[in-house]
Short mmCIF file of C-alpha atoms in Angstrom, two decimals:
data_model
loop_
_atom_site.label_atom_id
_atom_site.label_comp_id
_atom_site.label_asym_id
_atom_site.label_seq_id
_atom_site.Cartn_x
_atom_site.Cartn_y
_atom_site.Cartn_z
CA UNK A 258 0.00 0.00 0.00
CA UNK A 259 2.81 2.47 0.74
CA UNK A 260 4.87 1.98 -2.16
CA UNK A 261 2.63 4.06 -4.65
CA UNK A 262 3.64 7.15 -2.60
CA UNK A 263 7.08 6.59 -4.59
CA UNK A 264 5.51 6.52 -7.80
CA UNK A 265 5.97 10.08 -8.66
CA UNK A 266 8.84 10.52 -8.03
CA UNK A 267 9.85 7.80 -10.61
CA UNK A 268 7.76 9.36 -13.25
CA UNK A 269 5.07 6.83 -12.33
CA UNK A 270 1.12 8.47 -12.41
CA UNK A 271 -0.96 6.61 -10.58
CA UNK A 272 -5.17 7.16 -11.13
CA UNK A 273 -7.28 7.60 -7.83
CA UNK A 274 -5.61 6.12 -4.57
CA UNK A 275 -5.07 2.20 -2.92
CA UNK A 276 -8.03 1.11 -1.50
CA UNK A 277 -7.20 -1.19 1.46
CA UNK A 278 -9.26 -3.99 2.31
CA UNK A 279 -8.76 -4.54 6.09
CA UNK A 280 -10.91 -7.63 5.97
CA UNK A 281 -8.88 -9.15 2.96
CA UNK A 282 -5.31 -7.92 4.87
CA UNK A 283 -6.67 -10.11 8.17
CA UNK A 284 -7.91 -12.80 6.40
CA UNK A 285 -4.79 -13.42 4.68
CA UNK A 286 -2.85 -12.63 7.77
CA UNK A 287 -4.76 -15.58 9.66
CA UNK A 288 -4.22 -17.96 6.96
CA UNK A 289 -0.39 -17.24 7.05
CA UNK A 290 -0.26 -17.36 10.78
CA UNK A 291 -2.34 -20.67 10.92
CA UNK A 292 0.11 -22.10 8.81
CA UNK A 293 3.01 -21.47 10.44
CA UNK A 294 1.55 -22.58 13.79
CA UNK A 295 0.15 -25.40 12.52
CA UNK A 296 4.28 -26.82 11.84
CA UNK A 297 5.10 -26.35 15.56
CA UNK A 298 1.50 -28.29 16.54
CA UNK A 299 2.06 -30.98 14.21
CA UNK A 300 5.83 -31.29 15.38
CA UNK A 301 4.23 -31.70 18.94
CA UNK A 302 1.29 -34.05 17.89
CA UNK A 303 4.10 -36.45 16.38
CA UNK A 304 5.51 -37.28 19.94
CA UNK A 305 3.72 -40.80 20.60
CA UNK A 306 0.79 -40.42 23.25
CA UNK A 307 2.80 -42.33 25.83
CA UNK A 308 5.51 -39.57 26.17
CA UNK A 309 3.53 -36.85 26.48
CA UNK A 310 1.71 -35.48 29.47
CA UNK A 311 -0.60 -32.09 28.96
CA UNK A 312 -1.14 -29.53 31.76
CA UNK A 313 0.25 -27.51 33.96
CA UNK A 314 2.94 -28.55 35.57
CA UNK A 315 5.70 -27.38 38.64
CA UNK A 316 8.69 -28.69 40.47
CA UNK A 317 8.38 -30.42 43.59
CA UNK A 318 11.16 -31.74 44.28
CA UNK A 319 14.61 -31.52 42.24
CA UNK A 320 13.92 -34.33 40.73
CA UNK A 321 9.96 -34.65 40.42
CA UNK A 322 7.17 -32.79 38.57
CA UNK A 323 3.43 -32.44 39.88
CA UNK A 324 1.13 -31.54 36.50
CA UNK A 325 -1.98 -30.39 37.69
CA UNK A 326 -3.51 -32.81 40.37
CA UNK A 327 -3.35 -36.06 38.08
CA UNK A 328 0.13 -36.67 37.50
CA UNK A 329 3.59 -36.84 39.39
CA UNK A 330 6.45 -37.67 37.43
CA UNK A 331 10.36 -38.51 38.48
CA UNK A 332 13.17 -37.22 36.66
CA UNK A 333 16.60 -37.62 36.28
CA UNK A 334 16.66 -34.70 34.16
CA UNK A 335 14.64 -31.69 33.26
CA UNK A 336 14.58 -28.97 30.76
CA UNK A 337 12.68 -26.00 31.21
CA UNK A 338 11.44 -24.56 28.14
CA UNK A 339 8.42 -22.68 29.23
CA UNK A 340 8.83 -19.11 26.76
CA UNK A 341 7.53 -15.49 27.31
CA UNK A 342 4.37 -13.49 28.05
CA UNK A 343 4.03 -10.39 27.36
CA UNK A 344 4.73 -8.01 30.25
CA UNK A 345 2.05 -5.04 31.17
CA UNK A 346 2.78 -1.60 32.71
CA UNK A 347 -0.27 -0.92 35.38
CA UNK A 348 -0.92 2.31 33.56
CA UNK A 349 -2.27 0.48 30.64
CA UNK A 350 -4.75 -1.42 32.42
CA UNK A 351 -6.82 1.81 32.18
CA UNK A 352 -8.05 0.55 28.45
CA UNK A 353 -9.65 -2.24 29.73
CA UNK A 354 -11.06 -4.84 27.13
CA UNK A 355 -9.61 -2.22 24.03
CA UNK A 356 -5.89 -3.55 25.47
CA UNK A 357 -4.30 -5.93 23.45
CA UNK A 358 -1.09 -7.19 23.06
CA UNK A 359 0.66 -8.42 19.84
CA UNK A 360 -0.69 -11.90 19.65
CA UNK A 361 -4.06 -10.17 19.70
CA UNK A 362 -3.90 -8.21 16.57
CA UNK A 363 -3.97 -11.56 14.76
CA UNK A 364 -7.42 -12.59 16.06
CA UNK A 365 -8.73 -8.98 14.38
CA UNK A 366 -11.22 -9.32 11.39
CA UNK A 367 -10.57 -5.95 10.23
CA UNK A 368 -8.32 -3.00 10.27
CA UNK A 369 -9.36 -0.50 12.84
CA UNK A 370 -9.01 3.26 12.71
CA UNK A 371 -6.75 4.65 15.38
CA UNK A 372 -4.17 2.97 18.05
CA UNK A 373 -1.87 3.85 20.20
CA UNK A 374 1.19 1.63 20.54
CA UNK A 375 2.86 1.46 23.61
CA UNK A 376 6.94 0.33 23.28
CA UNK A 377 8.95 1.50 20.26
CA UNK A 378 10.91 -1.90 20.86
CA UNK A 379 11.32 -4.38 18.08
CA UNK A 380 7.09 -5.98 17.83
CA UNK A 381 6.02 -2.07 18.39
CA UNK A 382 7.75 -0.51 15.39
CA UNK A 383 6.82 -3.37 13.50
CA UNK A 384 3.65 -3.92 14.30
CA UNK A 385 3.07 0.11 14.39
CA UNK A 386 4.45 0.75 11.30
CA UNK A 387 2.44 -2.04 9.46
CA UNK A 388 -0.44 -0.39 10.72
CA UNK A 389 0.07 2.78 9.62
CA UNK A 390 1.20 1.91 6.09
CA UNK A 391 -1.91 0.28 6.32
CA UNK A 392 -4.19 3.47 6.81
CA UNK A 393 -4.51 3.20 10.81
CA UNK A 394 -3.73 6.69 12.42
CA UNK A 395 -0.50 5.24 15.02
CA UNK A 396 0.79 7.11 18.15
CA UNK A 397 3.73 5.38 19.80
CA UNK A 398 4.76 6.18 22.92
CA UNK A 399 8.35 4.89 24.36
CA UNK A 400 10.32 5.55 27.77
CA UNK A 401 13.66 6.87 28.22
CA UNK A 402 14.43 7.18 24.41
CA UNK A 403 15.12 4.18 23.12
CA UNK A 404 13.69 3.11 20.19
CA UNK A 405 14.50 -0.15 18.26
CA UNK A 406 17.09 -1.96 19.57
CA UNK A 407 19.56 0.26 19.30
CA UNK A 408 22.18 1.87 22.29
CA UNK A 409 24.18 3.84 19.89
CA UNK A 410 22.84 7.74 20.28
CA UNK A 411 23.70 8.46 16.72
CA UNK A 412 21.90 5.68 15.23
CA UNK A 413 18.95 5.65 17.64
CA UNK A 414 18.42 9.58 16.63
CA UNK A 415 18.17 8.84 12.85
CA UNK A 416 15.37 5.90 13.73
CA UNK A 417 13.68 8.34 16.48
CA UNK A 418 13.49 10.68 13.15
CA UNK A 419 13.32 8.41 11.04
CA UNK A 420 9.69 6.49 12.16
CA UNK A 421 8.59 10.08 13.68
CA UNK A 422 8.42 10.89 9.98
CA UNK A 423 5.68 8.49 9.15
CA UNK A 424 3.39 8.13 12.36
CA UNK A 425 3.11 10.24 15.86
CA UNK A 426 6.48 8.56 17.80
CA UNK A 427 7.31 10.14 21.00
CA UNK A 428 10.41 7.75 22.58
CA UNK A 429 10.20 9.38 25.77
CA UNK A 430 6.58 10.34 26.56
CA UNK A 431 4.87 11.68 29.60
CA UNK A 432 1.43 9.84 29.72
CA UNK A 433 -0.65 10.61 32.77
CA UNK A 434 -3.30 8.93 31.85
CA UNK A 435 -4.77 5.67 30.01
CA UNK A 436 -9.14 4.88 30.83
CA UNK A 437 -11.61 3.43 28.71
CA UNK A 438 -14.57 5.78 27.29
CA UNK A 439 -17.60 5.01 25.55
CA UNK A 440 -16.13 5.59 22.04
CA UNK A 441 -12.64 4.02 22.39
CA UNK A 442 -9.90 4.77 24.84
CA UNK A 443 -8.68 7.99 25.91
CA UNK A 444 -4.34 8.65 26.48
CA UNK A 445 -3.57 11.77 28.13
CA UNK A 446 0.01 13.21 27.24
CA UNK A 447 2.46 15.97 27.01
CA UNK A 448 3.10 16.68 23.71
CA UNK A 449 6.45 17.28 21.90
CA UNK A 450 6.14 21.09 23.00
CA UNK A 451 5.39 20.52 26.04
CA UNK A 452 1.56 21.06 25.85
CA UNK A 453 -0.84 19.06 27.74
CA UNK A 454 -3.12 17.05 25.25
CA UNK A 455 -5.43 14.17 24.79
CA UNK A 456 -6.25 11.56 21.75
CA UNK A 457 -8.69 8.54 21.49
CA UNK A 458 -8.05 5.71 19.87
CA UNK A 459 -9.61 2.84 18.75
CA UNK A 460 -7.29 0.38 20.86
CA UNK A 461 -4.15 0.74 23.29
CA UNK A 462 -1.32 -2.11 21.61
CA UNK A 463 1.39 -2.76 24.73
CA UNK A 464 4.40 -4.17 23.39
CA UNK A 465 6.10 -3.70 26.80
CA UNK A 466 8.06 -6.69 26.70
CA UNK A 467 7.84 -10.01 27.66
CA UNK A 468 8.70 -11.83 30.72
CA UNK A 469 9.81 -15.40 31.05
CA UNK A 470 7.18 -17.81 32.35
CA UNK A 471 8.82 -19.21 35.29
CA UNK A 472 6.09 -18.13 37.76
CA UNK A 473 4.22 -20.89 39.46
CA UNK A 474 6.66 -23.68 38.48
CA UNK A 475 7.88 -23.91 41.87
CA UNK A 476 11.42 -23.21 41.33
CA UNK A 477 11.91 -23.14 44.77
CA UNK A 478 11.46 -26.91 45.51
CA UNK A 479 14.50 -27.36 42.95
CA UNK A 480 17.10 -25.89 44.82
CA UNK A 481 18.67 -24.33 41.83
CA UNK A 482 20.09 -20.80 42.38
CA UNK A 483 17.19 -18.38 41.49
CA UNK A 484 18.14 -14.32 40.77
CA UNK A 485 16.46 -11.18 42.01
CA UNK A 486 13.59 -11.84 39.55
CA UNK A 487 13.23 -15.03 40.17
CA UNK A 488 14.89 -16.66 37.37
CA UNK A 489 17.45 -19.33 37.42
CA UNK A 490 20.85 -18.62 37.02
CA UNK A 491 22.22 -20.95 33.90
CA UNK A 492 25.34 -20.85 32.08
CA UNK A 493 24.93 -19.87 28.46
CA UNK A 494 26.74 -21.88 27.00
CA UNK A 495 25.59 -25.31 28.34
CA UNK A 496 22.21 -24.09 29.46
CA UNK A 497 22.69 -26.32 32.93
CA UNK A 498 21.03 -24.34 36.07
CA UNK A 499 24.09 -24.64 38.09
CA UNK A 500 25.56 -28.12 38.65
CA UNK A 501 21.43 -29.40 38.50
CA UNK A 502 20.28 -31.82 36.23
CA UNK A 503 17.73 -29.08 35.35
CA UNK A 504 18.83 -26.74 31.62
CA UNK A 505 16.73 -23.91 30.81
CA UNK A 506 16.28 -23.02 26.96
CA UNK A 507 14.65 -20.19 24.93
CA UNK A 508 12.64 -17.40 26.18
CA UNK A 509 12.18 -18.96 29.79
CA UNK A 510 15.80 -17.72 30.72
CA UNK A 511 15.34 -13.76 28.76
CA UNK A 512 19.27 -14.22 27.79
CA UNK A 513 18.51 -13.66 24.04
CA UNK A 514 14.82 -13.73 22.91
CA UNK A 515 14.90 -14.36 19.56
CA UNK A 516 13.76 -17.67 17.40
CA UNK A 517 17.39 -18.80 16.21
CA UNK A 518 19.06 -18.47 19.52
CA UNK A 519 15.97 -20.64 20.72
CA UNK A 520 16.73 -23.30 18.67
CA UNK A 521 20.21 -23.41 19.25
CA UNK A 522 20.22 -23.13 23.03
CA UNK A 523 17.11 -26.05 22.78
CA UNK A 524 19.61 -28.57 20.99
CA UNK A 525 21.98 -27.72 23.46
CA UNK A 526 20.04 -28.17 26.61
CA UNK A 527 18.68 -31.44 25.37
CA UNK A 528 22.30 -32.84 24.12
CA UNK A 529 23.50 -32.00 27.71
CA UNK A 530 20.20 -33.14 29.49
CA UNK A 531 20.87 -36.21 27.41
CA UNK A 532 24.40 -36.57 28.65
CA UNK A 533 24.54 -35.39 32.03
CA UNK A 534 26.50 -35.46 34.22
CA UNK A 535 29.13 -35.23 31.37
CA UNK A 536 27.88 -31.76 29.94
CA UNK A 537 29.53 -29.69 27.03
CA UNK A 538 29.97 -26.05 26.13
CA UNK A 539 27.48 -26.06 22.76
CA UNK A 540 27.85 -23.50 19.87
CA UNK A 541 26.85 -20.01 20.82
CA UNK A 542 26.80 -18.09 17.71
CA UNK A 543 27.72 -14.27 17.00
CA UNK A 544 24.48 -12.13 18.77
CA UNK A 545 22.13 -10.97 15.37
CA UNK A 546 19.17 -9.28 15.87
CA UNK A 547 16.81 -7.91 13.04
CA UNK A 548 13.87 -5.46 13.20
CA UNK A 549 11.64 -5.63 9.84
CA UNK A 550 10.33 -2.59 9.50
CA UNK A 551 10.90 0.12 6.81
CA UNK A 552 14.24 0.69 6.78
CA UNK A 553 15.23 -2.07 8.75
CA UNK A 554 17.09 -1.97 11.77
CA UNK A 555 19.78 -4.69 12.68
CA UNK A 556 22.46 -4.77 15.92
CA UNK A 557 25.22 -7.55 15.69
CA UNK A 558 27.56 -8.55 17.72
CA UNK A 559 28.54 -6.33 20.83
CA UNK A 560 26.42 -3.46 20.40
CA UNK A 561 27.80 -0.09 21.76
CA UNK A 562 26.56 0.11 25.15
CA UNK A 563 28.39 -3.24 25.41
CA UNK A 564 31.57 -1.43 24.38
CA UNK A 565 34.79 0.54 25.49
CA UNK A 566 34.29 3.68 23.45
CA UNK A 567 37.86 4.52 23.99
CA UNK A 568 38.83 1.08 22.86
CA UNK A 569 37.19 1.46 19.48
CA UNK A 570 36.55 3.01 16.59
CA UNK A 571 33.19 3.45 14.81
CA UNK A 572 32.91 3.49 10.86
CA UNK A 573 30.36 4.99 9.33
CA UNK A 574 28.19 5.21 6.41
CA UNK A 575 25.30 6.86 5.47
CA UNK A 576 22.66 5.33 2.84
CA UNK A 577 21.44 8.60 2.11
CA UNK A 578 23.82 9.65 -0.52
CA UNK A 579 23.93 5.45 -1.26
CA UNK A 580 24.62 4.56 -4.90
CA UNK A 581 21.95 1.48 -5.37
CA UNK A 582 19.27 2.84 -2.33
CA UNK A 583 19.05 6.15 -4.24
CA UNK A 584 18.58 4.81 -7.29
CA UNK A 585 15.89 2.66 -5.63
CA UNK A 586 14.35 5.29 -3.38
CA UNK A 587 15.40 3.65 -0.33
CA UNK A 588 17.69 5.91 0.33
CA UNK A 589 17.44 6.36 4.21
CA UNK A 590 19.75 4.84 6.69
CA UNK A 591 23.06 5.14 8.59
CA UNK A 592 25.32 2.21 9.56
CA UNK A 593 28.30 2.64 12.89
CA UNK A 594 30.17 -0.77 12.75
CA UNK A 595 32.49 -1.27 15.68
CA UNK A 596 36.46 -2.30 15.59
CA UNK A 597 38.86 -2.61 18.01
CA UNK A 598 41.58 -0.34 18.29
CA UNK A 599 44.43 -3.11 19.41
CA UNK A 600 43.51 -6.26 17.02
CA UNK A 601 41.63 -3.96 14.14
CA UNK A 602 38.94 -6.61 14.34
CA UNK A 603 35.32 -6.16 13.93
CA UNK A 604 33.52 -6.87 16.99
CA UNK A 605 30.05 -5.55 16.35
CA UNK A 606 27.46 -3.17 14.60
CA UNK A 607 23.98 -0.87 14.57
CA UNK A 608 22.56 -0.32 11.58
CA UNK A 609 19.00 1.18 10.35
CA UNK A 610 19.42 1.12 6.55
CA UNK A 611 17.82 -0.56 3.38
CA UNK A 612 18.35 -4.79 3.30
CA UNK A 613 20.00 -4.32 6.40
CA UNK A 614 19.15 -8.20 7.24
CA UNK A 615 21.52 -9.20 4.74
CA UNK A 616 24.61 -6.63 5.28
CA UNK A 617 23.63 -7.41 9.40
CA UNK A 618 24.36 -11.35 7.89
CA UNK A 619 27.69 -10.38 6.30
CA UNK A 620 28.51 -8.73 9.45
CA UNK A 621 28.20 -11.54 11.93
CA UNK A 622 29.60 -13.86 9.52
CA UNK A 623 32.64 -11.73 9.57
CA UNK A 624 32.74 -10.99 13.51
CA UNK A 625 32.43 -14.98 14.07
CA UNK A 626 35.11 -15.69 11.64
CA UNK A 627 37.47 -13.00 13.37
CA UNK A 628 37.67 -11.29 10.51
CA UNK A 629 40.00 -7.76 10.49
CA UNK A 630 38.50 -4.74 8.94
CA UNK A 631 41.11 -4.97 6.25
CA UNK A 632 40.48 -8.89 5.58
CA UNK A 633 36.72 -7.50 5.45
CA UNK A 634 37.99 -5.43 2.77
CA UNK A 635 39.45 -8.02 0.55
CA UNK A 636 36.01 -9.59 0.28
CA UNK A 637 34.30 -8.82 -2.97
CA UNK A 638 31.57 -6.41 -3.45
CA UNK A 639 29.56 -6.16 -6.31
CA UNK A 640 28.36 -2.87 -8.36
CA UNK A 641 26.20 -1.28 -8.02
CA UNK A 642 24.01 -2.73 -4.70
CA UNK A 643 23.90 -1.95 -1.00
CA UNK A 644 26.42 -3.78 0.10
CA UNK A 645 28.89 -1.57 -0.64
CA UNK A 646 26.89 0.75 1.53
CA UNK A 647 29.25 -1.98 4.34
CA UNK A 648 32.48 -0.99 2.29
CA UNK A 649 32.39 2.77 2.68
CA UNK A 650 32.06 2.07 6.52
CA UNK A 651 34.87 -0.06 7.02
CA UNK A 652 36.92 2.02 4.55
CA UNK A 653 35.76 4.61 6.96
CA UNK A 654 36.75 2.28 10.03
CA UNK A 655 40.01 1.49 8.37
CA UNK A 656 41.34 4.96 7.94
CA UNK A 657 40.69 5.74 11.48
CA UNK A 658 42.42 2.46 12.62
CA UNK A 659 45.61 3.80 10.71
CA UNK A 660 45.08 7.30 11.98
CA UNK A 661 44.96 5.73 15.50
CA UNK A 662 47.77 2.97 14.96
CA UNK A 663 50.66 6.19 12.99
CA UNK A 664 49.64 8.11 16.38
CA UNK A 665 50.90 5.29 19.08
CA UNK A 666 53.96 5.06 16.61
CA UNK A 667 54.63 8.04 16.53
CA UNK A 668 53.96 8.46 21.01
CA UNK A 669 56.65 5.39 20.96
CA UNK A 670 59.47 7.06 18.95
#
C-alpha cells in the first residue's frame, strides 16, 4: 500500500488512490499465521501419546514434577522450556477490554481506525508501522528514548526521526493517563512542546516486553540458584542451572529472545540433558538481531553500550547519498560498525538502513570468523548494490584504525 507514494517521483502516475481492504489484509494474515503454527502443533502431535503429558505442571522436588492434580512424574533430568508473556505496565490497564497485546492483533477481522502503541521496541515498530502503512492513524509512545534496539545515540536519533516521519512517535513520553470511554480509549500526554493534550483511539497495543514464564513452576522446591527476579541462574553456553540436572532453553531464561538463539540453546540443553553429568559447552553463535520494518534496523555482535568507546573506533556510512538505495528510493539509513583499536577486528554493529538483514548477515559472519577490517575489505563487493553501503564504513573504520595505529607510533618514537 505504501509503495505508490514513490511513484511520482519515478515518473510513475498513478489514477485515484489504494483502496485497502482490512478484511482481505486479516484474512490473509490468519491464513499465514495458521500455517506457520500449525508446523510447531504438528511437530508436537508427532511425539507418541505415551511420552507426552498435557497440563500444567511445577517442580516439587529436584527431581519430580506435579502436572496439575493427576500426575507426578520422576526425573533424572529436566529442561525448562516454558517461553515469554508479554509483560504489562499498570498504567495500561486503564483501556480495559480495548488492550491488546501483539498476539491479539492476529485474532482482528478488520483494520481499525486509530491505536496507540505502547513500546517502540522491536514488535512495536513493526507492528506500528504495518499499521500505519496500512491506513490506521499510530501514536507510539516509548520511555527513556530508546527506540529499536539500538544503544548507539547516533543511530537511535536517525530511527527516532526516522519512524517520527511516518506516524506520531514520541520515545520518551509523559502519559498521565490511560481509561476506557464510551467511544474508544482515551491517552492523556504531554506533547512534543510541552503542551498538555489528549487523543482517542480505537485500541491501546502494549508491546512492553515479555517476561519469562517461570512463575508458578515452583522453582523453589529445585534448589537451583534463582536471581532477584526469580529466574534461574544458567550458564549460556551449556544451558545447565548450576551443577542441576535441570537446563533452561529459549525465552524462559530472557538471555537472548529471539527464534534462532531458541533453537540453538534447545539442541543444546537437550544434548547435555541427554548426557549429564558429562555436559559440554554447545555453539553459541555471534548475537544478530533484526527489526523488519521500513528501513530495517539490525544490531550484531557487541552493540555499543556493550563497548569501550575509547577502545574502538566506529565506521560509518550513510545510505542517504547510497549509490543502489538512491537509485531505488530507499535511500534512508546510517550504519556505525564497531572495531577494536588493538587487534583492528570487527567486533560488532547498529545499523537502520535498506536490506539491512543481509549486510547485518555479512557482518556476523565476519565478527564470528574474526575477521579484520582490512580482511573485510578483501572480500568482494559487487556494483552497483547496497552492500557496498558496508564498504564505505569499514573504509571509513580502516582509515581511522591507521590514523589511531601512525599516532601510538609516533607516542613510541
Amino acid at each position: 500500500a505504501h509503495g505508490p507514494a514513490k511513484w511520482d517521483t519515478f515518473g510513475l502516475r498513478l489514477e485515484g488512490s489504494v483502496k485497502v481492504d482490512g478484511a482481505a489484509v486479516m484474512d490473509r494474515v490468519q491464513r499465514e499465521r495458521d500455517r506457520f503454527v500449525g508446523f510447531v502443533v504438528a511437530g508436537v502431535e508427532r511425539i507418541p501419546e505415551s511420552h507426552r503429558v498435557t497440563g500444567r505442571a511445577k517442580f516439587t522436588s529436584a527431581t519430580s514434577i506435579e502436572v496439575d492434580d493427576h500426575t507426578r512424574i520422576d526425573f533424572t533430568r529436566a529442561v525448562i522450556a516454558t517461553g515469554s508473556s508479554p509483560s504489562i505496565p499498570p498504567v495500561l490497564r486503564g483501556a480495559a477490554d480495548r488492550l491488546v497485546v501483539n498476539d491479539d492483533v492476529f485474532s482482528w477481522n478488520d483494520l481499525p481506525k486509530s491505536v496507540a502503541v505502547f513500546g517502540p521496541g522491536v514488535i512495536g515498530l513493526e507492528l506500528g508501522q504495518a499499521l500505519s502503512r496500512l491506513g490506521v492513524e499510530v501514536r507510539m509512545f516509548g520511555v527513556g528514548g530508546l527506540v529499536g534496539p539500538f544503544t548507539d545515540p547516533a543511530v537511535r536519533d536517525y530511527a527516532l526521526r526516522a519512524f517520527g516521519a511516518e506516524f506520531h512517535l514520541d520515545a520518551d513520553a509523559k502519559v498521565s493517563a490511560v481509561e476506557r470511554v464510551a467511544d474508544g480509549v482515551r491517552v492523556r500526554y504531554r506533547d512534543h512542546d510541552g503542551s498538555e493534550t489528549e487523543a482517542v483511539v480505537d485500541y491501546v497495543i502494549a508491546a512492553t516486553g515479555r517476561a519469562p514464564n517461570v512463575r508458578g513452576l515452583g522453582l523453589e522446591s529445585t534448589g537451583i540458584e534463582l536471581d532477584a527476579r526469580g529466574l534461574p541462574k544458567f550458564d549460556r553456553r551449556t544451558m545447565q542451572c548450576g551443577t542441576s540436572a535441570i537446563f533452561i532453553a529459549g525465552d524462559a531464561n530472557n538471555d537472548l529472545p529471539l527464534l534462532h538463539e531458541a533453537a540453538d540453546e534447545g539442541r543444546i540443553a537437550g544434548d547435555n540433558a541427554a548426557r549429564f553429568p558429562a555436559v559440554q559447552p554447545g555453539l553459541r553463535r555471534t548475537p544478530l538481531g533484526v527489526v523488519f520494518s521500513d528501513p530495517q534496523l539490525a544490531t550484531v555482535g557487541r552493540r555499543f553500550a556493550e563497548l569501550d568507546a575509547a577502545a574502538i573506533v566506529v565506521g560509518e556510512v550513510s545510505f542517504e547519498d547510497q549509490g543502489r538505495s538512491r537509485v531505488m528510493l530507499r535511500n534512508r539509513g546510517l550504519a556505525h560498525v564497531y572495531a577494536d583499536v588493538e587487534t583492528g577486528r570487527v567486533v560488532g554493529a547498529e545499523l537502520i538502513g535498506p536490506d539491512a538483514e543481509h549486510l547485518a548477515h555479512l557482518l556476523a559472519w565476519g565478527i564470528q570468523s574474526e575477521m579484520t577490517v582490512a580482511r573485510m575489505l578483501e572480500m568482494p563487493f559487487y556494483h552497483p548494490v547496497v552492500q557496498e553501503g558496508l564498504r564505505t564504513a569499514l573504509r571509513d573504520a580502516q582509515a581511522k584504525l591507521e590514523a589511531h595505529w601512525q599516532r601510538d607510533s609516533r607516542k613510541a618514537a
